[in-house]
Structures are given as structure tokens and as C-alpha cells.
Short mmCIF file of C-alpha atoms in Angstrom, two decimals:
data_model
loop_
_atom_site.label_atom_id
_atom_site.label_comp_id
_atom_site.label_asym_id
_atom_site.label_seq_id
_atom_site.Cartn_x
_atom_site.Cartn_y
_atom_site.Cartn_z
CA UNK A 1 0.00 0.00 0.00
CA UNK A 2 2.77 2.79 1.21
CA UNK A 3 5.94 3.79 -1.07
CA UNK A 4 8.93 5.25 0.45
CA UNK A 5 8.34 9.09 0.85
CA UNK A 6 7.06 9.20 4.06
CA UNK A 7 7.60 10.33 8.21
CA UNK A 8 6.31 9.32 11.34
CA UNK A 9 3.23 11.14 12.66
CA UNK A 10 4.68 11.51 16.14
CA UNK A 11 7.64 13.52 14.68
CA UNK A 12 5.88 15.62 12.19
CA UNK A 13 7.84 19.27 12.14
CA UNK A 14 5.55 20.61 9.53
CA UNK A 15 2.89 23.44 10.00
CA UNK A 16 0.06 22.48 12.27
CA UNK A 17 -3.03 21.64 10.57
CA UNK A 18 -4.65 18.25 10.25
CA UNK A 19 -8.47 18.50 8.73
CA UNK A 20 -10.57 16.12 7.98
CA UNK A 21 -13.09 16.41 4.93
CA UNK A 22 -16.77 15.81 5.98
CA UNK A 23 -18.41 16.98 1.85
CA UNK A 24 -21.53 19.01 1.18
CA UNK A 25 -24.17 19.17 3.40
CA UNK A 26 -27.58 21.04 3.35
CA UNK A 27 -28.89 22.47 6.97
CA UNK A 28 -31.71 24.42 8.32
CA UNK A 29 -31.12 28.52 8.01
CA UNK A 30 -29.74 29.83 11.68
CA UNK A 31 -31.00 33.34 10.47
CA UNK A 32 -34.28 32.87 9.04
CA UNK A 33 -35.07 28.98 10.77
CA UNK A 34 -35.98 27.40 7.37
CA UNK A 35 -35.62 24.09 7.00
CA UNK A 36 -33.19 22.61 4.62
CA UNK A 37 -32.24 25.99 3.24
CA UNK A 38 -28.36 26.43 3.71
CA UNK A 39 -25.79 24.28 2.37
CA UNK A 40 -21.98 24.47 3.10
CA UNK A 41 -18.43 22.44 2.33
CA UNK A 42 -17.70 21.24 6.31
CA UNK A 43 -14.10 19.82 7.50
CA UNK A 44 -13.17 19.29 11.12
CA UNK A 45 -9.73 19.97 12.54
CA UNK A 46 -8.55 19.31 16.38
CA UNK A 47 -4.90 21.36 15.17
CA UNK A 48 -5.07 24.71 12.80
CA UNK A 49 -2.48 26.08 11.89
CA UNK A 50 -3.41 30.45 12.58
CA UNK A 51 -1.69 31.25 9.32
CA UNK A 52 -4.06 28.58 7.69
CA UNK A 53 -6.72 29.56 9.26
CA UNK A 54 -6.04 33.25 7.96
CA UNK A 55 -6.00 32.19 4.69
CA UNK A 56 -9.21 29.84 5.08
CA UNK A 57 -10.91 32.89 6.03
CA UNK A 58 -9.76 35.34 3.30
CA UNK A 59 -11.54 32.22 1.36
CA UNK A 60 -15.55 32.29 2.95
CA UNK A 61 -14.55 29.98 5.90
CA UNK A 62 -15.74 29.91 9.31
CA UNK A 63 -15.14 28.07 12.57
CA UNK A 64 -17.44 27.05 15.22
CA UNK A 65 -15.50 25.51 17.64
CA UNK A 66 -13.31 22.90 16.03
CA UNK A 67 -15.68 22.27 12.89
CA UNK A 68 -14.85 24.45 9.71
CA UNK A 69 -17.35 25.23 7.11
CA UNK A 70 -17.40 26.93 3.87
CA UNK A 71 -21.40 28.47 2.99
CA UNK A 72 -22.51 28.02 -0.25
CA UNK A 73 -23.33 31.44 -0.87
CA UNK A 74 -24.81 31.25 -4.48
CA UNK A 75 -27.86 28.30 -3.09
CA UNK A 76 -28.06 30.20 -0.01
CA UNK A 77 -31.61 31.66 1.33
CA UNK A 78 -29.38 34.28 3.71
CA UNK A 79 -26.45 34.57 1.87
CA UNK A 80 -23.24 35.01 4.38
CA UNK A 81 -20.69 37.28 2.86
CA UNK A 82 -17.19 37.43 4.70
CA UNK A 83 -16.52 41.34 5.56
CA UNK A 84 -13.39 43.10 7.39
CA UNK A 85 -12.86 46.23 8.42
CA UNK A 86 -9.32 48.15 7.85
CA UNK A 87 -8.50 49.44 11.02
CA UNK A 88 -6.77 52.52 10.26
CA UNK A 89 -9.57 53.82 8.08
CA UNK A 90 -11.75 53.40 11.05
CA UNK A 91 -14.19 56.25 11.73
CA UNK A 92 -16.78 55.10 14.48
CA UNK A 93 -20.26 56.44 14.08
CA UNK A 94 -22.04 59.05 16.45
CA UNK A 95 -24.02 56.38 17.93
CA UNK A 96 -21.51 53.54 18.61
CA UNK A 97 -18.96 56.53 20.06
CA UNK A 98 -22.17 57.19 22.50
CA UNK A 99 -22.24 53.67 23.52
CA UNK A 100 -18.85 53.92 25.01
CA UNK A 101 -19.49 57.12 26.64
CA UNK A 102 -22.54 56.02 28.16
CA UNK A 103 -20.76 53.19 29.52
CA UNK A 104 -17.53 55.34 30.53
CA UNK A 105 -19.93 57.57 32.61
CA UNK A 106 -22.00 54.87 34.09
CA UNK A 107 -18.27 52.86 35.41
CA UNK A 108 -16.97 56.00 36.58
CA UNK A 109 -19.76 58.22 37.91
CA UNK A 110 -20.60 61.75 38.39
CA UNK A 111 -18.91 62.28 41.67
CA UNK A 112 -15.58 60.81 40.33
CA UNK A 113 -15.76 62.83 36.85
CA UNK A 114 -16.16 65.87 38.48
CA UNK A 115 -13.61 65.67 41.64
CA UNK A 116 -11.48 64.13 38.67
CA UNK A 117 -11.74 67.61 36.52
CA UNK A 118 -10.65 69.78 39.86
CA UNK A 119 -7.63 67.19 40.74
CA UNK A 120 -6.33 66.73 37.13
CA UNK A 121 -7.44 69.70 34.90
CA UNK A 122 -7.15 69.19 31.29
CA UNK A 123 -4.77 71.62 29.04
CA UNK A 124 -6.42 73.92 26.37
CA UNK A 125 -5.33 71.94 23.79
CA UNK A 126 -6.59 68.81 25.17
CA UNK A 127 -10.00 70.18 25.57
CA UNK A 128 -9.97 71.07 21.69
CA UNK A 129 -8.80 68.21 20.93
CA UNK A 130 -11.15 65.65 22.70
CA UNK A 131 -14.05 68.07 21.45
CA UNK A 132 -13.08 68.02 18.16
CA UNK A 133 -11.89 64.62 17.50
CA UNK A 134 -12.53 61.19 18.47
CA UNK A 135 -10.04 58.91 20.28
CA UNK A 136 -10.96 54.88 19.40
CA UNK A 137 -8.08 54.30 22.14
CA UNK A 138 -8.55 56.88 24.98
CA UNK A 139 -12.34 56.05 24.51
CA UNK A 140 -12.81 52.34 25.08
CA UNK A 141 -9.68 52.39 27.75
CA UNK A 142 -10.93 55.84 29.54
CA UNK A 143 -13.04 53.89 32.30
CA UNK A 144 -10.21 50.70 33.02
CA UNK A 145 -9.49 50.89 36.58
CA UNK A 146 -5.60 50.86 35.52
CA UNK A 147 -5.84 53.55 33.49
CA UNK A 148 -7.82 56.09 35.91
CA UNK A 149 -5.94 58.70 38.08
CA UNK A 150 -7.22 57.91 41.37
CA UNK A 151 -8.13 59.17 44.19
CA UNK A 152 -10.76 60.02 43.82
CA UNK A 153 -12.33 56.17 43.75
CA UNK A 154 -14.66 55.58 40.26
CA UNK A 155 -18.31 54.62 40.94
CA UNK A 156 -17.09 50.81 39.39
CA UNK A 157 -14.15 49.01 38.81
CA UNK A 158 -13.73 48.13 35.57
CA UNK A 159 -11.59 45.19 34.18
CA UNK A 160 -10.77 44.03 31.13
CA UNK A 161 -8.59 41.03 30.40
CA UNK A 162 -6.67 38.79 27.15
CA UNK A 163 -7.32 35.23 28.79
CA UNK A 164 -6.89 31.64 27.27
CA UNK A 165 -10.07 30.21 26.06
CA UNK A 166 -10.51 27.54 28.81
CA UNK A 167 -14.07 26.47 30.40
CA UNK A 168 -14.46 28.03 34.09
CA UNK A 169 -17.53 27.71 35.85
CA UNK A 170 -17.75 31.24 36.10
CA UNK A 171 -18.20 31.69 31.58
CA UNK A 172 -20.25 29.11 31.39
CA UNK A 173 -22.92 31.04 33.99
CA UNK A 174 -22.53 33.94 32.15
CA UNK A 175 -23.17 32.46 28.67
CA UNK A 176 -25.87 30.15 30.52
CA UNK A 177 -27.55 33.31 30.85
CA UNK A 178 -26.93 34.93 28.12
CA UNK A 179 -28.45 31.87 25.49
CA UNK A 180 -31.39 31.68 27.89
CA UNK A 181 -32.24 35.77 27.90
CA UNK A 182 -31.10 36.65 24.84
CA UNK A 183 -31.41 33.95 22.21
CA UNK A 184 -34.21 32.76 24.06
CA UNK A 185 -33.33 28.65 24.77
CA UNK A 186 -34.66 26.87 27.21
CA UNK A 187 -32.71 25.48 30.24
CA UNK A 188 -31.39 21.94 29.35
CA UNK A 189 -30.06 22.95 25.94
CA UNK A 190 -27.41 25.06 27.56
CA UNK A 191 -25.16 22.78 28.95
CA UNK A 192 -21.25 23.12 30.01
CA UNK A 193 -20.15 20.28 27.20
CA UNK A 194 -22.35 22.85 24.47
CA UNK A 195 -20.21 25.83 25.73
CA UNK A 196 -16.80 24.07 25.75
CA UNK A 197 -16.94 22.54 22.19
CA UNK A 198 -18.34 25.85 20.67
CA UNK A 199 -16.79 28.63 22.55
CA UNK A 200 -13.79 27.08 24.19
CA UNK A 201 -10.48 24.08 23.11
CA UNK A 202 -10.21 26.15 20.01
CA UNK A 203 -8.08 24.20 17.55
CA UNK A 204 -6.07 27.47 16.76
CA UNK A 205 -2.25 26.68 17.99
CA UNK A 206 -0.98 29.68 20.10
CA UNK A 207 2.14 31.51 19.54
CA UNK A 208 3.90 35.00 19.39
CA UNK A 209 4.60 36.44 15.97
CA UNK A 210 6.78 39.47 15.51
CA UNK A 211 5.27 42.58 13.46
CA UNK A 212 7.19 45.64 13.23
CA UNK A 213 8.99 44.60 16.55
CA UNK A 214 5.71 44.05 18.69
CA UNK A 215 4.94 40.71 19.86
CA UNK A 216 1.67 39.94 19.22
CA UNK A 217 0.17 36.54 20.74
CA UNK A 218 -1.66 34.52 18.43
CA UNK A 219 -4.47 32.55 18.53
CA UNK A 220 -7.63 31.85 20.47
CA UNK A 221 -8.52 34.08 23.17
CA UNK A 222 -11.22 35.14 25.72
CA UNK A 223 -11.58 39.12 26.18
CA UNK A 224 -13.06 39.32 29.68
CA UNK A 225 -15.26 42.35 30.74
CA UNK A 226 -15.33 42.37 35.31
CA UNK A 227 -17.57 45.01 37.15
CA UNK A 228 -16.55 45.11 40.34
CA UNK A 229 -14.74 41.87 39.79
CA UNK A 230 -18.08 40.20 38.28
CA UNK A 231 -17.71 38.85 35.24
CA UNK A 232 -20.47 40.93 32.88
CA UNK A 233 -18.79 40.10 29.49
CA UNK A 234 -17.21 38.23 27.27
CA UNK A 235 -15.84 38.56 23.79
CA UNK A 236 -14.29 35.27 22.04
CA UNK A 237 -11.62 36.20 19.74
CA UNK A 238 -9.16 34.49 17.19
CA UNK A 239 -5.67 36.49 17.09
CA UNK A 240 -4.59 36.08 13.17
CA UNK A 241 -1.40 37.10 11.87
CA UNK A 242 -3.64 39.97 9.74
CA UNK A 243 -6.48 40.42 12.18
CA UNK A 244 -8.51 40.09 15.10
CA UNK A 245 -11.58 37.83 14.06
CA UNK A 246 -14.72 37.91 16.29
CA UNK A 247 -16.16 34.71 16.91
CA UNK A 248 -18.86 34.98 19.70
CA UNK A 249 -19.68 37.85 22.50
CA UNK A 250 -21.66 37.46 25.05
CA UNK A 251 -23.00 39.35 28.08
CA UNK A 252 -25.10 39.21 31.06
CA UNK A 253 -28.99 40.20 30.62
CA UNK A 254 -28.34 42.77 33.54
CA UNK A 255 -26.48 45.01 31.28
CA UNK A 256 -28.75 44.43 28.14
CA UNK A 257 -29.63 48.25 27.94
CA UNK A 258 -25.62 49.59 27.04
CA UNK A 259 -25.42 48.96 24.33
CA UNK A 260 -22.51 45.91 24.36
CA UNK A 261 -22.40 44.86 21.08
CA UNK A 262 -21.36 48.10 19.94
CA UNK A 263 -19.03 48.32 22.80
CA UNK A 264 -17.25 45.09 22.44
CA UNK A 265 -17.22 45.61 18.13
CA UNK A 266 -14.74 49.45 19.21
CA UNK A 267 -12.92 47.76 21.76
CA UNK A 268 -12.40 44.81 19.28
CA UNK A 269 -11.16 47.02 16.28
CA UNK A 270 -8.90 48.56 18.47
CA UNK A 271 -7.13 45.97 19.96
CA UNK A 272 -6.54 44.59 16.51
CA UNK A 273 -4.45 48.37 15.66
CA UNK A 274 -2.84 47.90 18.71
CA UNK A 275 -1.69 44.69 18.34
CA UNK A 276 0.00 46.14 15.11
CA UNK A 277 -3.03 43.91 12.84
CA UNK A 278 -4.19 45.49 9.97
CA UNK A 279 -8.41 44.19 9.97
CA UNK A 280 -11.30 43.50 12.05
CA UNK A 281 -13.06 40.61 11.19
CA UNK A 282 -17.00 40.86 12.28
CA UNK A 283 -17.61 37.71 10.68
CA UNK A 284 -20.65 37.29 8.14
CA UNK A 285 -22.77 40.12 6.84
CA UNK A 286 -26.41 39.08 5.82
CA UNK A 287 -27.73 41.60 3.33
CA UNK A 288 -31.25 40.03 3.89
CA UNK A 289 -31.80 39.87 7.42
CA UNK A 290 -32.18 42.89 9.31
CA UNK A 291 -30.61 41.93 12.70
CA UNK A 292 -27.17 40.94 10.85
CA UNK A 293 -26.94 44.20 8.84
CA UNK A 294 -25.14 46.45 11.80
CA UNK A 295 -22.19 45.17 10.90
CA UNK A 296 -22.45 46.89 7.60
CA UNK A 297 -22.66 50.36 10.38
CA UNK A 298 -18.85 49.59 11.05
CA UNK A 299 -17.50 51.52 8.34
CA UNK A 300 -15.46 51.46 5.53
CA UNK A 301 -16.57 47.45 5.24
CA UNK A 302 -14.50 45.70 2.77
CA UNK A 303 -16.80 42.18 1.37
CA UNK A 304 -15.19 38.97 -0.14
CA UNK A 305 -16.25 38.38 -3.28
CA UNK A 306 -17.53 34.26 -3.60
CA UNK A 307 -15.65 33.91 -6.67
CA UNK A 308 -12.31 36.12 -7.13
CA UNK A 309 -11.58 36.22 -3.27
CA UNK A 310 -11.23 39.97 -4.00
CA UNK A 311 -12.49 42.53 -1.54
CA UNK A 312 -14.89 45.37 -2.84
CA UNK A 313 -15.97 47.98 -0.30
CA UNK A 314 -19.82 48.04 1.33
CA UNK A 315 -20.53 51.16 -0.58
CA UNK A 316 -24.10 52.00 -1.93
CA UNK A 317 -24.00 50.56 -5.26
CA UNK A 318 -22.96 47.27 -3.40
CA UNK A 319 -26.02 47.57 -0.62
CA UNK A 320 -28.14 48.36 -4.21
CA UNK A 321 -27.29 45.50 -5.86
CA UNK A 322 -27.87 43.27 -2.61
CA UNK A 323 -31.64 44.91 -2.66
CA UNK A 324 -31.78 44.04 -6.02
CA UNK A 325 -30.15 40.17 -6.01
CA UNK A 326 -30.33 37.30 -3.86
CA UNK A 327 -26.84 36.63 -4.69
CA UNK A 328 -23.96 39.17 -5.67
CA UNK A 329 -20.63 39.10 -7.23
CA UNK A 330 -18.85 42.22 -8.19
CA UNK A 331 -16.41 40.07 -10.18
CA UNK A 332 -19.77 38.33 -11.86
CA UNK A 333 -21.36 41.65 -12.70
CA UNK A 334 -18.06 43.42 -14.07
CA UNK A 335 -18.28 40.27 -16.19
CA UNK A 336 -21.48 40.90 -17.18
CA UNK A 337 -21.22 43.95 -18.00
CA UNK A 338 -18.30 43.70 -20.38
CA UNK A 339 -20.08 41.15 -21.98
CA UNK A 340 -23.19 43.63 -22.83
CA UNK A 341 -20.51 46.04 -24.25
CA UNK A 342 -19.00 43.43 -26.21
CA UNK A 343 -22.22 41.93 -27.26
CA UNK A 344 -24.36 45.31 -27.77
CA UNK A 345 -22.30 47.61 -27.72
CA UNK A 346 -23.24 49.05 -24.30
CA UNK A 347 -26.37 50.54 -25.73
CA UNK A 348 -28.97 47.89 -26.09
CA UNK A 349 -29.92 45.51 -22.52
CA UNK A 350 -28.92 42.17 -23.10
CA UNK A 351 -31.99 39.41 -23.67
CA UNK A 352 -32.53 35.54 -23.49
CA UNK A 353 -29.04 34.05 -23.40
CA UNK A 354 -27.19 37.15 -22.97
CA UNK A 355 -28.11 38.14 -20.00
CA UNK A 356 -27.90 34.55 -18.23
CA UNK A 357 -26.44 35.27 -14.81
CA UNK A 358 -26.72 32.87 -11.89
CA UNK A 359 -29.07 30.27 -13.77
CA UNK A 360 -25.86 28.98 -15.72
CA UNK A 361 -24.10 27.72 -12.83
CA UNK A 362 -27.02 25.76 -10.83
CA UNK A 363 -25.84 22.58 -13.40
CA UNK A 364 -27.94 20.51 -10.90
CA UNK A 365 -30.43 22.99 -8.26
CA UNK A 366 -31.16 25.85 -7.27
CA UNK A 367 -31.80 24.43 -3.72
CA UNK A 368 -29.31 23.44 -1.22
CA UNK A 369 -31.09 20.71 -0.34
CA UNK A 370 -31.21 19.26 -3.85
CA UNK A 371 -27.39 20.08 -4.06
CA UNK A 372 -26.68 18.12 -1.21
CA UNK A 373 -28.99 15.06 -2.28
CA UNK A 374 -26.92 15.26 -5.30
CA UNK A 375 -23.46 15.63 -3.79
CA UNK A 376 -24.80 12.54 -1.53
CA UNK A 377 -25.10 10.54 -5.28
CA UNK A 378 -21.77 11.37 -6.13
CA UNK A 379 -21.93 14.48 -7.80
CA UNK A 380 -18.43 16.23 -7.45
CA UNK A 381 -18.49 19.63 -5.62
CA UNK A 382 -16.12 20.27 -8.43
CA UNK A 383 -19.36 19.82 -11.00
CA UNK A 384 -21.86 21.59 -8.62
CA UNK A 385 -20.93 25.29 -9.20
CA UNK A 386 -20.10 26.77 -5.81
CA UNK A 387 -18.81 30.14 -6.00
CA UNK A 388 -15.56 30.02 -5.48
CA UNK A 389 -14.40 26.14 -6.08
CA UNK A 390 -12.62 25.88 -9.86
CA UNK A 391 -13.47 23.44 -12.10
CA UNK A 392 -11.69 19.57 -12.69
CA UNK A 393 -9.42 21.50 -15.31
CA UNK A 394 -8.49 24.53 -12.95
CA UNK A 395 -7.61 21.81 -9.95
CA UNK A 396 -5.42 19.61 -12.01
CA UNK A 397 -3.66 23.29 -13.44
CA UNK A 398 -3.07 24.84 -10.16
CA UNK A 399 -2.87 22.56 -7.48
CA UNK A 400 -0.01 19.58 -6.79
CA UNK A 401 -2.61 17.18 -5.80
CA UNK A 402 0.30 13.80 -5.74
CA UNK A 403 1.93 16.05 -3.13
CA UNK A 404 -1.11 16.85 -0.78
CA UNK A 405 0.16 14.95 2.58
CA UNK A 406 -1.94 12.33 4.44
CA UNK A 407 -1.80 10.82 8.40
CA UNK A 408 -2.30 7.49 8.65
CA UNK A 409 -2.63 6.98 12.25
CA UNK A 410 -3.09 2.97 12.24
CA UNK A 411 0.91 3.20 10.97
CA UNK A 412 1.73 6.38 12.50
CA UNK A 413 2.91 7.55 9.22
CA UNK A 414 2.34 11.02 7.06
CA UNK A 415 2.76 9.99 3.33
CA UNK A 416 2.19 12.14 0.50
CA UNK A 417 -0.91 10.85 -1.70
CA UNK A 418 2.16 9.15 -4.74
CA UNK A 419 2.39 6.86 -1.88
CA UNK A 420 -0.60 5.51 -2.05
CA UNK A 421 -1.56 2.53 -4.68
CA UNK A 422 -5.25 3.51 -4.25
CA UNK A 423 -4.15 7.47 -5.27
CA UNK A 424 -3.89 6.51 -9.14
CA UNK A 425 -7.59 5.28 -9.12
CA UNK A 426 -10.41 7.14 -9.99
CA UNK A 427 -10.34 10.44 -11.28
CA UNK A 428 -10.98 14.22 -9.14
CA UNK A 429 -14.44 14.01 -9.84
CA UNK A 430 -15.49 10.38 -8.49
CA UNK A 431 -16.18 10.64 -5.49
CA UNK A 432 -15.91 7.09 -4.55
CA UNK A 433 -12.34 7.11 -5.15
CA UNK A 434 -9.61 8.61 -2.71
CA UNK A 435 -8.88 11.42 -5.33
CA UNK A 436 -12.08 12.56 -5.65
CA UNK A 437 -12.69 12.80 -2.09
CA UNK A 438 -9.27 14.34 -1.88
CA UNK A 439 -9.29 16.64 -4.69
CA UNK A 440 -12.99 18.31 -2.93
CA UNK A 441 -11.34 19.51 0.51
CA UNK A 442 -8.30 21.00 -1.88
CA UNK A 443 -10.63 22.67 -3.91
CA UNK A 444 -12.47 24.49 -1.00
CA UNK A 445 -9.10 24.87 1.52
CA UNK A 446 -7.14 27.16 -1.78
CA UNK A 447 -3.79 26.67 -2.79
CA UNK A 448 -1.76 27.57 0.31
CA UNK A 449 -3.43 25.45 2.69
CA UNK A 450 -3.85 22.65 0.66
CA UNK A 451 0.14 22.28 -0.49
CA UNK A 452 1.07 21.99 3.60
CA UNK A 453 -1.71 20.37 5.25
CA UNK A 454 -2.38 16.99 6.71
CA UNK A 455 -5.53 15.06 5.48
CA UNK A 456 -6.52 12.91 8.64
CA UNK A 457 -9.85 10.93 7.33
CA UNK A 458 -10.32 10.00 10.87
CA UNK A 459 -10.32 12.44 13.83
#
């Protein structure tokens, strides 16, 4: 079965990632509760790799908990669209700056603010400046109990901490309360085993990475929020060499009425400038459902495009076209348009065939349910038309597919896939052969993750 190019598993020196494919799947909506009316490309991983994971993301993928996912955005009845925000060009609204300053005055109190302006008055040109300008920094640190000039004592002490994403009693209370109050579940289906394998154990390896000679720590991290030493908050946070990416906040039903979301989104942004990162990852924007479109409020908003991996900015003729389509592309319409200037010479709307758009590449549904029936048949992902995943002719063109490494735990071995007599049957499109289920996960992973992972079929 095994050649000669191979290393034991135990020793493996190579970058950190071991994922296992788990194929198409169709699933219920999260956003709108529809049955049967998502689809996604799923692998699991117990070791990531953060630069993998950076590059996973800058390709539509997610993580909850150790389980990665890729959403079919095209089949999609709330499509998810990958945004980041450039931290630098970071200009917070009028209403998420009043957030913080509600909260400021609400830690600190009256009394202390005003003994505070006696004890430690303010120069003219600080006065100017605070009134004319807006401080992301000085803001979202101005009520930390380290950072306040005491006496006199604030109304609240106010704590917030970078802490490894371990389970503690103490989170899993707070989020406890926070499922039950906020997303409304009942009692039993919170449970500390939920909280661990979503929120906590992240696969992400930790370590320090130099940038412009500051160390910033990498990897998976609780942001803690303590009143008084209570713990009120928490925001769940992947480090990545390019960005902070928010995963999950969460906060105590007490403190429902300031505003946290907004809070936690400024503070988030700017740690990631002061850890020397250049983004903010908020995740997925939802065009289509109004409770996920706030994150479109944090601006300028840069959105992965499903097909080039380009980023175009949130800007009005995006939002437009998002009012006007189910799906969007900007790469799809500039492609559409040059074809209606080579076609009719930019003066005559394009008819019948012309103007296909999305229709041409649902070669087998429209729904993700059907999708996934057929990807169940052995349909190729390859053949289904996911945004995003190049054909059989692009794989074989740009990706080394003999050299994609594999574990094989029962030997303790990694072996590249020449090794392997079963490799040379079946081509990237059969499914039932060890290429085709291969040549899926490289098609979805990109080019950089898939020439220096480890395919483990069995976690």
C-alpha cells in the first residue's frame, strides 16, 4: 500500500493543521429557521495552523468551535458574505462613540468625573482636541481601573482582560444566561459540554509572531469584561497574523440596555491596531436579514467576493445590488457587463441568453437541499458550481494534488498521496475514489493550505 516518501506522525515538524473532509451538506437557516435551506463544504480539525486559518478565512470559511465550514453562498436563502474592516480607516459612528461614553460615565460616575476635573485639569489643547476629535483608544480604555488617576475612587471598577479560552464555571454562567435571555433557549439545551466545544479548546495553535517589533500573541482568546470583579462580558476572539476575528460575544442580561455589542465591536477594532493587525473581522454580513446588517454600520466594510476572493468595499451601489439580487458578485457583474458592451455595444440591454447570470451555474439545483442530495449521489463539488471552487481543469492546473500529505494513524505515518496505490484510481471528480474525495477539501481549503496540510480521514 505505502511507497517510500514518508515520516512518522509523532515527529511531524511541519505546520500544524490536520483537517478532515466531511463533503456538502444542506442544513436548516440559523438566520431565518428554514428548513433545509443552507448548504456548506464542512471539515473538522482538532490542530489549525493560525496562518491557515487566515488564509481559510480570506476564502468564505468559518469556525465554530473545532468544525470548519465553507457556505454556499450562491444556493443560499441568507447569503453570508465574509466582511473586514481596515482598522486605520476606522471612523466610528455618532451612535456607537455614544455607547462607550454612556458606559464610561455609568463605570466612573458623576462624583468621580467631576472631583477628577478639579484634581487633574485638562490643558487647552486637550480640551480642543477631545471636542473636536474622536479617540478609538482613549475612549474604550478611559473607564479601566488601571488607566484612571485615582483618588478620587470611580463609581465601578472596571476590568478588562486577554485570557486563554478555557471552560471556568464562572463563563459558562454567564453564557448560561446569556443563550437563555437573549437567544431565548430553554434550560437543558445550555449545557457546560455545548459551551466548551463551541466557545472554548479552540483548535487554533498559540504563539507570538513578531510585526514591526511588537509581539503579538496569536491565537484563540477570551476578552473578559469584570464590574466590580463580576464577570459581565465576554468577547471570544481568534488572534490572526492579519487580524482580530470575532467569533462569539456574550454578556449578562443585567447590562442588556448599554449597548454591548457596539461596545465590544470598538474595543475589538482597536485591539486589533494595537496589536499592530491590519483588519477586524465581524464575521458574516447578511444583506437580507435585518438583525445581521449592523455590521455593515462599522464603516469602511470591505466584502469577499464568492468567486475572485477579492475585496470590494460596502458602498451603496454594493447595498443596491444586494436589494436588487439574492446573490452578488462584483467580479460576476463586471463580467457581465463587459459582456453587454462586447455583445451590444453598451447601448442595447442584453436578452434571453445574454443576460444569463446565476441560472448557468445551478448545473444541478437551485436548492441546497437538492445540491446536497446530489453531492450525496456522487456528484463532485467540483461539477456543482459553488462560487468560489474551480473546475476539474483549474484543480489539475493549479494545485499539486500527488503532493497533498496524508496521516495514517493505524501506521503512524504522514505519506504524500504518490504513496498511495489507491491514489492513481479514480479520477478528481469520483467521489468514490480517494482522489475525488481528496481533490474536494483542496478545492475548498485554496492553494496555500492545501500544499502543507495533513488530510486525517479519521479524527
Amino acid at each position: 500500500m505505502l511507497g517510500t516518501a514518508m515520516q512518522a506522525l509523532d515527529a511531524y515538524a511541519g505546520p500544524a493543521s490536520f483537517l478532515t473532509p466531511l463533503g456538502y451538506q444542506s442544513s436548516s437557516c440559523g438566520y431565518c429557521k428554514n428548513e433545509d435551506t443552507s448548504a456548506a463544504y464542512y471539515a473538522n480539525t482538532k490542530e489549525l495552523n493560525v496562518e491557515h486559518y487566515q488564509a481559510l478565512v480570506d476564502r468564505g470559511w468559518r469556525r465554530s468551535g473545532t468544525l470548519l465550514y465553507k457556505p454556499d453562498v450562491l444556493r443560499a436563502c441568507c447569503p453570508h458574505y465574509t466582511i473586514r474592516l481596515p482598522t486605520v480607516e476606522f471612523h466610528p459612528a455618532r451612535d456607537q462613540r455614544q455607547a462607550v461614553s454612556r458606559w464610561n460615565k455609568f463605570v466612573l460616575g458623576e462624583p468621580y468625573i467631576s472631583e477628577a476635573k478639579k484634581r487633574y485639569p485638562k490643558s487647552k489643547e486637550d480640551k480642543t482636541r477631545q471636542r473636536n476629535t474622536f479617540d478609538l483608544f482613549e475612549a474604550v480604555h478611559e473607564a479601566e481601573y488601571s488607566n484612571l488617576k485615582r483618588p478620587p475612587e470611580p463609581a465601578h471598577r472596571f476590568e478588562v482582560t486577554l485570557e486563554p479560552d478555557n471552560f471556568t464555571e464562572e463563563k459558562f454562567q454567564l453564557f448560561s444566561n446569556y443563550q437563555q435571555a437573549v437567544h431565548h433557549d430553554k434550560p437543558e439545551e445550555v449545557t457546560r459540554k455545548g459551551f466548551t466545544r463551541f466557545l472554548c479548546d479552540s483548535p487554533l495553535r498559540h504563539h507570538r509572531s513578531d510585526k514591526d517589533s511588537t509581539a503579538a500573541k496569536l491565537g484563540s482568546f477570551h476578552q473578559c469584561y469584570r464590574l466590580d470583579g463580576r464577570l459581565i462580558a465576554i468577547a471570544v476572539l481568534d488572534l490572526l497574523p492579519h487580524a482580530v476575528s470575532g467569533v462569539y460575544f456574550i454578556y449578562h442580561s443585567d447590562f442588556e440596555k448599554y449597548s454591548f455589542g457596539k461596545i465590544s465591536a470598538l474595543r475589538e477594532a482597536a485591539l486589533a491596531e494595537e496589536l499592530g493587525l491590519e483588519y477586524y473581522y465581524m464575521g458574516f454580513y447578511i444583506h437580507n436579514c435585518r438583525k445581521m446588517r449592523y455590521k455593515g454600520d462599522y464603516r469602511p466594510q470591505y466584502v469577499l467576493d464568492p468567486e475572485s476572493y477579492e475585496w470590494a468595499v460596502l458602498d451603496d451601489e454594493l447595498r443596491a445590488l444586494m436589494d436588487e439580487k439574492k446573490y452578488v458578485s462584483m467580479a460576476r457583474e463586471n463580467k457581465l457587463k463587459k459582456r453587454q458592451t462586447d455583445v451590444a455595444g453598451g447601448d442595447t440591454p442584453m436578452r434571453g441568453a445574454e443576460a444569463t447570470d446565476v441560472e448557468e451555474e445551478w448545473k444541478f439545483s437551485s436548492s441546497p437541499a437538492r445540491a446536497a442530495q446530489a453531492a450525496d449521489e456522487g456528484v463532485s463539488i467540483l461539477d456543482l458550481g459553488m462560487p468560489g471552487v474551480p473546475s476539474p481543469s483549474e484543480l489539475l492546473e493549479k494545485f499539486d494534488l500527488d503532493n497533498i500529505q496524508m496521516a495514517v494513524p493505524q501506521a503512524g505515518l504522514i505519506v504524500k498521496m504518490t504513496d498511495l496505490v489507491a491514489w492513481e484510481q479514480g479520477a478528481v471528480t469520483d467521489k468514490r475514489s480517494l482522489k475525488g474525495h481528496i481533490s474536494e477539501l483542496v478545492a475548498c481549503v485554496g492553494p496555500e493550505v492545501a500544499g502543507e496540510m495533513v488530510v486525517k480521514l479519521t479524527i
